[in-house]
């Protein structure tokens, strides 16, 4: 996949906004709506900023996001993986949004639920203390999800793992202080909030069921209903009809700084971020680190990583507890095509291979018996 042209950094917020929307159009169709909505919301939030220092910081962050997204669209697999993590709520703003939508405590729907809620507040002594953020969370539902996540660990997680031995919040509240007295309610509540805050940093919030099923179908290749679910090809960049002036070599930079610093944009690590071409290397323009070509197979692999870290959660029909289902992919060896199947002709895969037990000298029982007979010894088994 070719790297993008070396563009000058956008100078205005509107310029960055248009560049980000253009790069978002090169994402797969299933990822574009969330990306566009996030770009528009961030632009609307800061469009009236007048402070020069704050505006300078926002422009720097916007250029960084633009380079990151451009590198991901042009074959940087680790960056594309993290872009999908943010889109599907494994990281970033969407993750915090899902946490609030799913685990926030819902208001009572009727008088019975209101009475039960008041009894819960009385048991927690909330009527005699100030309310805090922990009272607005459905801790029972959150703890059930934490236990499910601890039973379904996954590799290469962007968040810290959840250990099953540390899921009891009552263990963090001290029974007595170093002076042998019970802790104050304020201290106990503070330690409890700290424990739940630590657990919230580890949660991979569940997705809506429809979105989870879409990830499952994409990762397993069951997307016959969609003609092209993967990223569209990059449009051709318009070329100017006026003759180009030759680029002047900045010899002062090479005379005053190290070559590694002068050519840092052309390094294999930064090529996808800068779009620079190394035309001075004796080996030619080498491939950047982590650069590859997106194919349907590699897309299924990247989406599969996200799917195995995703789940959906719904209330049981009985109303007691929740059903939580995590993404699982069963890895099976590919079936040989007709041309390669000739290698395996005449081989029966139903018969189990016979394993010979070897002694400390590396000989099997049959070999030891043959050596004894050749030496004139008696067969101990006769």
Coordinates of C-alpha atoms in Angstrom, one line a residue:
X1 CA 0.0 0.0 0.0
X2 CA 1.6 3.3 -1.0
X3 CA 2.4 5.9 1.6
X4 CA 0.6 9.2 1.5
X5 CA 2.2 12.2 -0.1
X6 CA 4.2 14.5 2.2
X7 CA 1.6 17.2 3.1
X8 CA 2.4 20.4 5.0
X9 CA 0.7 20.4 8.4
X10 CA -2.7 22.2 8.4
X11 CA -2.5 25.7 9.9
X12 CA -6.2 26.3 10.8
X13 CA -8.8 24.3 12.8
X14 CA -11.0 24.1 9.8
X15 CA -8.2 22.8 7.7
X16 CA -7.5 20.0 10.2
X17 CA -11.2 19.2 10.5
X18 CA -11.5 18.7 6.7
X19 CA -8.3 16.6 6.6
X20 CA -9.5 14.4 9.5
X21 CA -12.9 13.8 7.8
X22 CA -11.1 12.9 4.6
X23 CA -8.9 10.3 6.4
X24 CA -12.0 8.9 8.2
X25 CA -13.5 8.2 4.8
X26 CA -10.7 5.7 4.2
X27 CA -11.6 3.6 7.3
X28 CA -13.8 0.5 6.8
X29 CA -17.5 1.3 6.4
X30 CA -18.4 -0.2 9.8
X31 CA -15.9 2.2 11.6
X32 CA -16.7 5.4 9.7
X33 CA -19.8 6.6 11.6
X34 CA -18.2 6.6 15.0
X35 CA -15.1 8.2 13.7
X36 CA -17.0 11.0 11.9
X37 CA -19.2 11.7 14.9
X38 CA -16.2 11.9 17.2
X39 CA -14.4 14.3 14.9
X40 CA -17.4 16.6 14.5
X41 CA -18.1 16.6 18.2
X42 CA -14.5 17.6 19.1
X43 CA -14.5 20.3 16.4
X44 CA -17.9 21.8 17.7
X45 CA -16.6 21.7 21.2
X46 CA -13.5 23.8 20.5
X47 CA -14.5 25.9 17.5
X48 CA -15.0 29.1 19.5
X49 CA -11.6 28.9 21.3
X50 CA -9.9 32.3 21.3
X51 CA -7.0 31.8 23.6
X52 CA -3.8 31.7 21.4
X53 CA -1.9 29.3 23.6
X54 CA -4.9 26.9 23.9
X55 CA -5.5 27.1 20.2
X56 CA -1.8 26.3 19.6
X57 CA -2.1 23.2 21.8
X58 CA -5.3 22.1 20.0
X59 CA -3.7 22.4 16.6
X60 CA -0.7 20.4 17.7
X61 CA -3.0 17.6 19.0
X62 CA -5.1 17.7 15.9
X63 CA -2.0 17.3 13.6
X64 CA -0.9 14.4 15.8
X65 CA -4.3 12.7 15.4
X66 CA -4.2 13.3 11.6
X67 CA -0.8 11.8 11.2
X68 CA -1.8 8.8 13.4
X69 CA -4.9 8.1 11.4
X70 CA -3.2 8.6 8.1
X71 CA -0.4 6.1 9.1
X72 CA -3.1 3.6 10.1
X73 CA -4.9 3.9 6.8
X74 CA -1.7 3.3 4.9
X75 CA -0.7 0.0 6.4
X76 CA 0.4 0.5 10.0
X77 CA -1.2 -2.6 11.6
X78 CA -0.5 -1.6 15.3
X79 CA -2.0 1.8 14.8
X80 CA -5.0 0.5 13.0
X81 CA -5.5 -1.9 15.8
X82 CA -5.6 0.9 18.3
X83 CA -7.9 3.0 16.1
X84 CA -10.4 0.1 16.1
X85 CA -10.0 -0.2 19.9
X86 CA -11.1 3.4 20.3
X87 CA -14.0 3.0 17.8
X88 CA -15.4 -0.1 19.5
X89 CA -14.9 1.2 23.1
X90 CA -11.8 -0.7 24.2
X91 CA -10.0 2.6 24.8
X92 CA -10.7 6.3 24.9
X93 CA -13.9 8.3 24.9
X94 CA -16.2 5.6 23.5
X95 CA -15.1 3.3 26.4
X96 CA -16.0 5.9 29.0
X97 CA -19.3 6.5 27.2
X98 CA -20.2 2.7 27.2
X99 CA -19.3 2.5 30.9
X100 CA -21.7 5.3 31.8
X101 CA -24.5 4.0 29.6
X102 CA -24.3 0.4 30.8
X103 CA -23.3 0.5 34.5
X104 CA -24.9 3.8 35.6
X105 CA -27.7 3.2 38.1
X106 CA -31.1 3.6 36.5
X107 CA -33.8 5.6 38.3
X108 CA -36.6 3.6 40.0
X109 CA -39.4 2.8 37.6
X110 CA -42.2 2.3 40.2
X111 CA -42.9 2.6 43.9
X112 CA -41.6 -0.9 44.7
X113 CA -38.2 -0.2 43.1
X114 CA -38.2 3.2 44.9
X115 CA -38.9 1.5 48.3
X116 CA -36.1 -1.0 47.6
X117 CA -33.7 1.8 46.7
X118 CA -34.5 3.7 49.9
X119 CA -33.8 0.5 51.9
X120 CA -30.5 0.1 50.1
X121 CA -29.5 3.7 50.9
X122 CA -30.5 3.2 54.6
X123 CA -28.3 0.0 54.8
X124 CA -25.4 1.9 53.3
X125 CA -25.9 4.8 55.8
X126 CA -26.2 7.2 52.8
X127 CA -28.8 9.2 54.6
X128 CA -26.2 10.3 57.2
X129 CA -23.4 11.2 54.8
X130 CA -22.8 13.1 51.5
X131 CA -23.5 11.3 48.3
X132 CA -20.5 10.6 46.0
X133 CA -19.9 9.2 42.5
X134 CA -20.0 5.7 43.7
X135 CA -23.7 5.9 44.6
X136 CA -24.6 6.6 40.9
X137 CA -23.2 3.2 39.7
X138 CA -24.9 -0.1 39.6
X139 CA -22.2 -2.0 41.6
X140 CA -24.0 -5.3 41.6
X141 CA -24.1 -5.3 37.8
X142 CA -20.5 -4.1 37.5
X143 CA -19.2 -6.8 39.9
X144 CA -21.0 -9.5 37.9
X145 CA -19.3 -8.3 34.8
X146 CA -15.9 -8.1 36.5
X147 CA -16.2 -11.7 37.5
X148 CA -17.1 -12.7 34.0
X149 CA -14.1 -10.8 32.6
X150 CA -11.8 -12.5 35.1
X151 CA -13.0 -15.9 33.8
X152 CA -12.4 -14.9 30.2
X153 CA -8.8 -13.5 30.0
X154 CA -7.4 -12.3 26.6
X155 CA -3.9 -11.6 25.3
X156 CA -2.5 -8.2 24.3
X157 CA -5.1 -6.3 26.2
X158 CA -4.7 -2.5 26.2
X159 CA -6.1 -2.4 29.7
X160 CA -4.7 -4.1 32.9
X161 CA -6.1 -7.5 33.5
X162 CA -8.7 -8.5 36.1
X163 CA -7.6 -11.1 38.7
X164 CA -10.3 -13.2 40.2
X165 CA -8.7 -13.2 43.7
X166 CA -9.2 -9.4 44.0
X167 CA -12.9 -9.0 43.3
X168 CA -14.2 -8.8 46.8
X169 CA -14.5 -5.1 47.8
X170 CA -15.0 -5.9 51.4
X171 CA -11.4 -7.0 51.8
X172 CA -10.1 -3.5 51.1
X173 CA -11.9 -2.0 54.1
X174 CA -9.8 -2.2 57.3
X175 CA -11.4 -4.0 60.2
X176 CA -9.3 -2.0 62.6
X177 CA -6.6 0.7 62.4
X178 CA -3.1 0.4 63.8
X179 CA -4.5 1.7 67.1
X180 CA -6.9 -1.2 67.4
X181 CA -10.0 0.8 66.7
X182 CA -12.5 0.5 63.8
X183 CA -11.8 2.9 60.9
X184 CA -14.0 6.0 60.5
X185 CA -16.8 5.8 57.9
X186 CA -15.0 8.4 55.8
X187 CA -11.8 6.4 55.7
X188 CA -13.7 3.2 54.8
X189 CA -15.6 4.9 52.1
X190 CA -12.4 6.4 50.7
X191 CA -10.7 3.1 50.4
X192 CA -13.8 1.6 48.8
X193 CA -13.9 4.3 46.2
X194 CA -10.2 3.8 45.4
X195 CA -10.8 0.1 44.9
X196 CA -13.7 0.6 42.5
X197 CA -11.8 3.3 40.6
X198 CA -9.0 0.7 40.1
X199 CA -11.5 -1.8 38.9
X200 CA -13.1 0.6 36.5
X201 CA -9.7 1.2 34.8
X202 CA -9.6 -2.6 34.0
X203 CA -13.2 -3.0 32.6
X204 CA -13.7 -3.8 28.9
X205 CA -17.4 -2.6 28.7
X206 CA -19.9 -4.7 26.8
X207 CA -21.1 -3.6 23.4
X208 CA -24.6 -3.4 22.1
X209 CA -25.7 -6.9 20.9
X210 CA -26.1 -5.8 17.3
X211 CA -22.6 -4.3 17.2
X212 CA -21.1 -7.4 18.8
X213 CA -22.8 -9.7 16.2
X214 CA -21.4 -7.5 13.4
X215 CA -17.9 -7.9 14.8
X216 CA -18.4 -11.7 15.0
X217 CA -19.5 -11.9 11.4
X218 CA -16.7 -9.7 10.2
X219 CA -14.0 -11.7 12.1
X220 CA -15.3 -15.0 11.0
X221 CA -15.8 -13.9 7.3
X222 CA -19.6 -14.3 7.4
X223 CA -20.3 -11.0 5.6
X224 CA -22.0 -12.2 2.5
X225 CA -24.6 -9.6 2.8
X226 CA -22.1 -6.8 2.5
X227 CA -20.3 -6.4 -0.8
X228 CA -17.1 -4.7 0.4
X229 CA -17.0 -4.4 4.3
X230 CA -13.3 -3.4 4.3
X231 CA -11.5 -0.1 3.7
X232 CA -12.1 1.6 0.3
X233 CA -9.1 2.4 -2.0
X234 CA -7.4 5.8 -1.6
X235 CA -8.4 8.4 -4.1
X236 CA -5.8 9.8 -6.5
X237 CA -4.4 13.0 -5.3
X238 CA -4.9 15.9 -7.7
X239 CA -1.7 17.1 -9.3
X240 CA -1.0 20.8 -10.2
X241 CA -0.6 21.6 -13.9
X242 CA 2.0 24.2 -13.2
X243 CA 5.7 23.1 -13.4
X244 CA 7.1 22.2 -10.0
X245 CA 10.1 24.0 -8.6
X246 CA 13.0 21.9 -7.5
X247 CA 13.2 21.4 -3.8
X248 CA 16.2 23.2 -2.2
X249 CA 18.5 21.1 0.0
X250 CA 18.7 22.5 3.5
X251 CA 22.4 22.1 3.9
X252 CA 22.5 24.2 7.1
X253 CA 20.5 21.6 8.9
X254 CA 23.0 18.9 8.0
X255 CA 25.9 21.1 8.8
X256 CA 24.7 22.0 12.3
X257 CA 22.8 18.9 13.5
X258 CA 23.4 15.2 13.4
X259 CA 22.3 13.3 10.3
X260 CA 20.1 11.0 12.4
X261 CA 18.2 14.2 13.6
X262 CA 18.1 15.7 10.1
X263 CA 16.7 12.5 8.5
X264 CA 14.4 11.6 11.4
X265 CA 11.3 12.1 9.3
X266 CA 12.7 9.6 6.7
X267 CA 13.5 6.9 9.3
X268 CA 11.7 3.6 9.0
X269 CA 9.9 4.3 12.3
X270 CA 8.5 7.7 11.2
X271 CA 7.8 7.2 7.5
X272 CA 4.2 6.4 7.8
X273 CA 3.6 9.4 10.1
X274 CA 5.4 11.9 8.0
X275 CA 4.9 10.5 4.5
X276 CA 8.6 11.3 3.7
X277 CA 10.5 9.3 1.1
X278 CA 14.1 8.3 1.8
X279 CA 15.8 9.1 -1.6
X280 CA 19.3 9.3 -0.1
X281 CA 19.7 5.7 1.2
X282 CA 21.9 3.4 -0.8
X283 CA 19.3 0.6 -0.2
X284 CA 16.6 2.7 -1.7
X285 CA 13.3 3.7 -0.1
X286 CA 13.0 0.8 2.4
X287 CA 9.7 -0.3 3.9
X288 CA 8.6 1.3 7.1
X289 CA 8.4 -0.6 10.4
X290 CA 5.0 -2.4 10.8
X291 CA 4.0 -1.5 7.2
X292 CA 1.9 -4.0 5.4
X293 CA -0.9 -4.4 2.9
X294 CA -4.5 -4.7 4.1
X295 CA -6.2 -7.7 2.6
X296 CA -9.5 -9.4 3.6
X297 CA -7.4 -11.9 5.6
X298 CA -5.4 -9.3 7.5
X299 CA -8.6 -7.3 8.2
X300 CA -10.3 -10.4 9.7
X301 CA -7.2 -10.8 11.9
X302 CA -7.2 -7.2 13.1
X303 CA -11.0 -7.2 13.7
X304 CA -10.7 -10.6 15.4
X305 CA -8.4 -9.1 18.0
X306 CA -11.1 -6.6 18.8
X307 CA -13.9 -9.2 18.8
X308 CA -12.1 -11.4 21.3
X309 CA -12.0 -8.5 23.7
X310 CA -15.6 -7.6 23.3
X311 CA -18.8 -8.9 24.9
X312 CA -22.5 -8.2 25.2
X313 CA -24.6 -8.2 28.4
X314 CA -28.3 -8.7 28.9
X315 CA -30.7 -9.4 31.7
X316 CA -31.7 -13.0 32.2
X317 CA -35.3 -13.8 31.3
X318 CA -35.9 -14.7 35.0
X319 CA -34.7 -11.2 36.0
X320 CA -32.1 -12.7 38.3
X321 CA -28.6 -11.9 37.1
X322 CA -27.1 -11.3 33.7
X323 CA -26.1 -13.3 30.6
X324 CA -22.6 -12.2 29.4
X325 CA -21.1 -13.6 26.3
X326 CA -17.6 -13.0 25.1
X327 CA -16.1 -13.2 21.6
X328 CA -14.4 -16.5 20.8
X329 CA -12.7 -17.5 17.6
X330 CA -11.9 -21.2 17.1
X331 CA -8.6 -21.5 15.3
X332 CA -8.6 -24.3 12.8
X333 CA -5.9 -25.2 10.2
X334 CA -6.8 -24.3 6.7
X335 CA -8.0 -27.0 4.3
X336 CA -5.5 -27.8 1.5
X337 CA -6.6 -26.9 -2.0
X338 CA -6.7 -29.4 -4.9
X339 CA -3.1 -28.6 -6.0
X340 CA -1.6 -29.1 -2.5
X341 CA -3.8 -32.0 -1.5
X342 CA -1.7 -34.4 -3.6
X343 CA 1.0 -34.3 -0.9
X344 CA -1.4 -36.0 1.5
X345 CA -2.7 -38.7 -0.7
X346 CA -2.6 -42.2 0.9
X347 CA -2.3 -40.8 4.4
X348 CA -5.0 -41.7 6.9
X349 CA -5.7 -39.1 9.5
X350 CA -8.0 -41.3 11.5
X351 CA -5.2 -43.6 12.8
X352 CA -3.4 -42.3 15.9
X353 CA 0.4 -42.2 15.6
X354 CA 2.3 -44.8 17.6
X355 CA 4.5 -43.2 20.2
X356 CA 7.6 -45.2 21.1
X357 CA 8.8 -44.9 24.7
X358 CA 12.6 -44.3 24.9
X359 CA 14.9 -45.0 27.8
X360 CA 17.6 -42.8 29.2
X361 CA 20.0 -43.9 26.3
X362 CA 17.4 -42.8 23.7
X363 CA 16.6 -46.4 22.5
X364 CA 13.1 -47.9 22.2
X365 CA 12.1 -51.3 23.6
X366 CA 12.3 -52.9 20.2
X367 CA 15.9 -51.6 19.6
X368 CA 17.0 -52.9 23.0
X369 CA 15.7 -56.3 22.2
X370 CA 17.4 -56.5 18.9
X371 CA 20.8 -55.4 20.4
X372 CA 20.5 -58.2 23.1
X373 CA 19.7 -60.9 20.5
X374 CA 22.7 -59.8 18.3
X375 CA 25.0 -60.0 21.4
X376 CA 23.9 -63.5 22.1
X377 CA 21.9 -62.7 25.2
X378 CA 18.5 -64.1 26.1
X379 CA 15.3 -62.3 25.4
X380 CA 13.9 -61.4 28.9
X381 CA 10.4 -61.5 27.4
X382 CA 10.6 -65.1 26.2

